[in-house]
Short mmCIF file of C-alpha atoms in Angstrom, two decimals:
data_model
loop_
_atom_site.label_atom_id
_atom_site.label_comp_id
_atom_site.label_asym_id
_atom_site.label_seq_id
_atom_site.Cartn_x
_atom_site.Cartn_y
_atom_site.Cartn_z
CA UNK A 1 13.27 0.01 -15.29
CA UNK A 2 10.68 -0.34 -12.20
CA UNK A 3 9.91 -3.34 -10.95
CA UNK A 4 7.37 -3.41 -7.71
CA UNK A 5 6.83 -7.20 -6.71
CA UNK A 6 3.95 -7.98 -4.37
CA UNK A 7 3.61 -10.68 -1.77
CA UNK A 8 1.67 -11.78 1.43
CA UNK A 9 -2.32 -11.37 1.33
CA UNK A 10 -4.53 -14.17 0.99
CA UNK A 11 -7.81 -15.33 2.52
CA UNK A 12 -8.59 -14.50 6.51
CA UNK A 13 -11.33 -14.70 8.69
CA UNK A 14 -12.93 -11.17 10.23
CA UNK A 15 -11.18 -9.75 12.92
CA UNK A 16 -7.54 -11.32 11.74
CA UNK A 17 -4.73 -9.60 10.29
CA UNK A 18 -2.26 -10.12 7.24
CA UNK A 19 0.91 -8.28 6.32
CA UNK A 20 1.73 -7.07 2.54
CA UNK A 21 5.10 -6.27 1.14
CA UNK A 22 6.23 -5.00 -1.89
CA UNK A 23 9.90 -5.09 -2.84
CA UNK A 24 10.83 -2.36 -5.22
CA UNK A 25 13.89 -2.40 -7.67
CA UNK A 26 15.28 0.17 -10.64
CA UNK A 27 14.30 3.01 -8.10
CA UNK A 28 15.76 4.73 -5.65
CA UNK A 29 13.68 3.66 -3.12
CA UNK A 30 14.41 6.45 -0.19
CA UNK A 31 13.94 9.72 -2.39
CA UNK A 32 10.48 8.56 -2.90
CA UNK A 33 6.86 8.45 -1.71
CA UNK A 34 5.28 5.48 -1.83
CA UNK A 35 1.51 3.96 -1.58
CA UNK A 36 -0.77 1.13 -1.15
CA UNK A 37 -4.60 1.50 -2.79
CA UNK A 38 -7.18 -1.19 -3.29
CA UNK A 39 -9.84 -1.85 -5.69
CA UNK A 40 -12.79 -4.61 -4.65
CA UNK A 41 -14.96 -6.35 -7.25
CA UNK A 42 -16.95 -3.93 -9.18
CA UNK A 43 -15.34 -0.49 -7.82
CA UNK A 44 -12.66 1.85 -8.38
CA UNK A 45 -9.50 1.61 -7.32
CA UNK A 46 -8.50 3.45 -4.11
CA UNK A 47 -6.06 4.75 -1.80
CA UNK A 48 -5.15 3.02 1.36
CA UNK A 49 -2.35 4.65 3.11
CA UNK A 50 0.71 6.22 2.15
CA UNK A 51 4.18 7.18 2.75
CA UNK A 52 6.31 10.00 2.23
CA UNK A 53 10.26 9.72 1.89
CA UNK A 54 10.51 11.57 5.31
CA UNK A 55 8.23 9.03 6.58
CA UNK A 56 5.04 10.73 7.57
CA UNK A 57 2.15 8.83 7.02
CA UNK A 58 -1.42 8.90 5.46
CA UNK A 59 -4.52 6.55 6.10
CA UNK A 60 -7.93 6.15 4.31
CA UNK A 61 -10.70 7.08 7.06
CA UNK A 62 -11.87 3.62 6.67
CA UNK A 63 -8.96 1.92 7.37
CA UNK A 64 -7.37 4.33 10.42
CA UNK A 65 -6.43 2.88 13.60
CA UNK A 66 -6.02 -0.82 11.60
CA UNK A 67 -3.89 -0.67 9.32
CA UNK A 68 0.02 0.29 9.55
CA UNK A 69 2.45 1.36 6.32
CA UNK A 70 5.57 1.32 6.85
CA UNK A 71 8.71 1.04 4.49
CA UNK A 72 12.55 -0.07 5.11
CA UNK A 73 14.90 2.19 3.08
CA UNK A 74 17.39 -0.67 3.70
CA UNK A 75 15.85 -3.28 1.84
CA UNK A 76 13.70 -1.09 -0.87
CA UNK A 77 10.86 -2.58 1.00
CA UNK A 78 7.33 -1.15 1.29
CA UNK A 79 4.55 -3.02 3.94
CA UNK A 80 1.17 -3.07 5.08
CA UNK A 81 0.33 -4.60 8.52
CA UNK A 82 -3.77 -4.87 8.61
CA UNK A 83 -5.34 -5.68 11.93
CA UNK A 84 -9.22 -6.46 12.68
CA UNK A 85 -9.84 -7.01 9.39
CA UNK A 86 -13.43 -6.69 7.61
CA UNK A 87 -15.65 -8.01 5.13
CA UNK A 88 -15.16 -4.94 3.39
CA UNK A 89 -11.66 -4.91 3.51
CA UNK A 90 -12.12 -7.78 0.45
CA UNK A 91 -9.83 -5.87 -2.39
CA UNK A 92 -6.77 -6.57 -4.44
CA UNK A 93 -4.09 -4.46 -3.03
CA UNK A 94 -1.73 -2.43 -4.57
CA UNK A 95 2.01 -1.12 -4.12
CA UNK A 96 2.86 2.55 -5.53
CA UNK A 97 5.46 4.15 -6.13
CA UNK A 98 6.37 7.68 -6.66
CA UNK A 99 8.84 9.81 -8.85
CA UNK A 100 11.46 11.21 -6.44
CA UNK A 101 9.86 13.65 -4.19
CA UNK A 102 8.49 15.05 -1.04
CA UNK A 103 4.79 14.12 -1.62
CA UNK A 104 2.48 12.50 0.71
CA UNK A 105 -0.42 11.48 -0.91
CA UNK A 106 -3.20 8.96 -1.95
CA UNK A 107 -4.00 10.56 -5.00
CA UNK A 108 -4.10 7.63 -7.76
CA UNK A 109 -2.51 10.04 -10.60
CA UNK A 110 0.19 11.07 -8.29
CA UNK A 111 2.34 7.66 -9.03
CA UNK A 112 3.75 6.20 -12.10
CA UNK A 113 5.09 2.50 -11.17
CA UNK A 114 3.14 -0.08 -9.81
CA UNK A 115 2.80 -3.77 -8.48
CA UNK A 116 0.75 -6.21 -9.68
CA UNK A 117 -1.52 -6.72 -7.41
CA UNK A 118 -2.18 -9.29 -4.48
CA UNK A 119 -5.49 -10.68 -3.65
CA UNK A 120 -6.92 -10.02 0.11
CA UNK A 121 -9.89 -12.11 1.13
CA UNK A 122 -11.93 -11.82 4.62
CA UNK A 123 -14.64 -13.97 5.54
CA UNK A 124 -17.25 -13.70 8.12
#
């Protein structure tokens, strides 16, 4: 079985950064692509930036040039450095894992396991 387990996020002013990781067990973690998305109060979920197993990389438009996703075959390990955060950045943030493959995408149907969620926060 899957497990993704979330941790880091929390509450920042605007302009700080915070790092996410998601440790991922019951999967082997280098055959496959892997995700972050987000979902603020009231909207639908969506994708942040992803990760393929070769380790090209994808970024929402609103988050380019801030935000870094990076992963550690080594230690199943799956992260999100944001920088300059926003007010808008205010989401619960997701980990997302893919079935083995070469896909690198942001597409929400595209991944079948999941963490649980961690709360980010920024304040002006």
């Amino acid at each position: 079985q899957v497990h993704l387990v979330q941790s880091g996020g929390g509450s920042v002013q605007v302009g700080g950064s915070l790092r996410l990781s998601c440790v991922v067990s019951g999967y082997t973690f280098s055959d496959g692509f892997m995700g972050w998305f987000r979902q603020a109060a009231g909207k639908g979920r969506e994708g942040v930036a992803a990760v393929s197993r070769a380790g090209r990389t994808v970024y929402a438009d609103s988050v380019k040039g801030r935000f870094t996703i990076s992963r550690d075959d080594a230690k199943n390990t799956l992260n999100l450095h944001m920088d300059r955060l926003k007010t808008e950045d205010t989401a619960v943030y997701y980990c997302a894992a893919g079935d083995p493959g070469f896909l690198l995408t942001m597409r929400e149907s595209d991944y079948q396991h999941w963490g649980q969620g961690t709360q980010v926060t920024v304040t002006s």
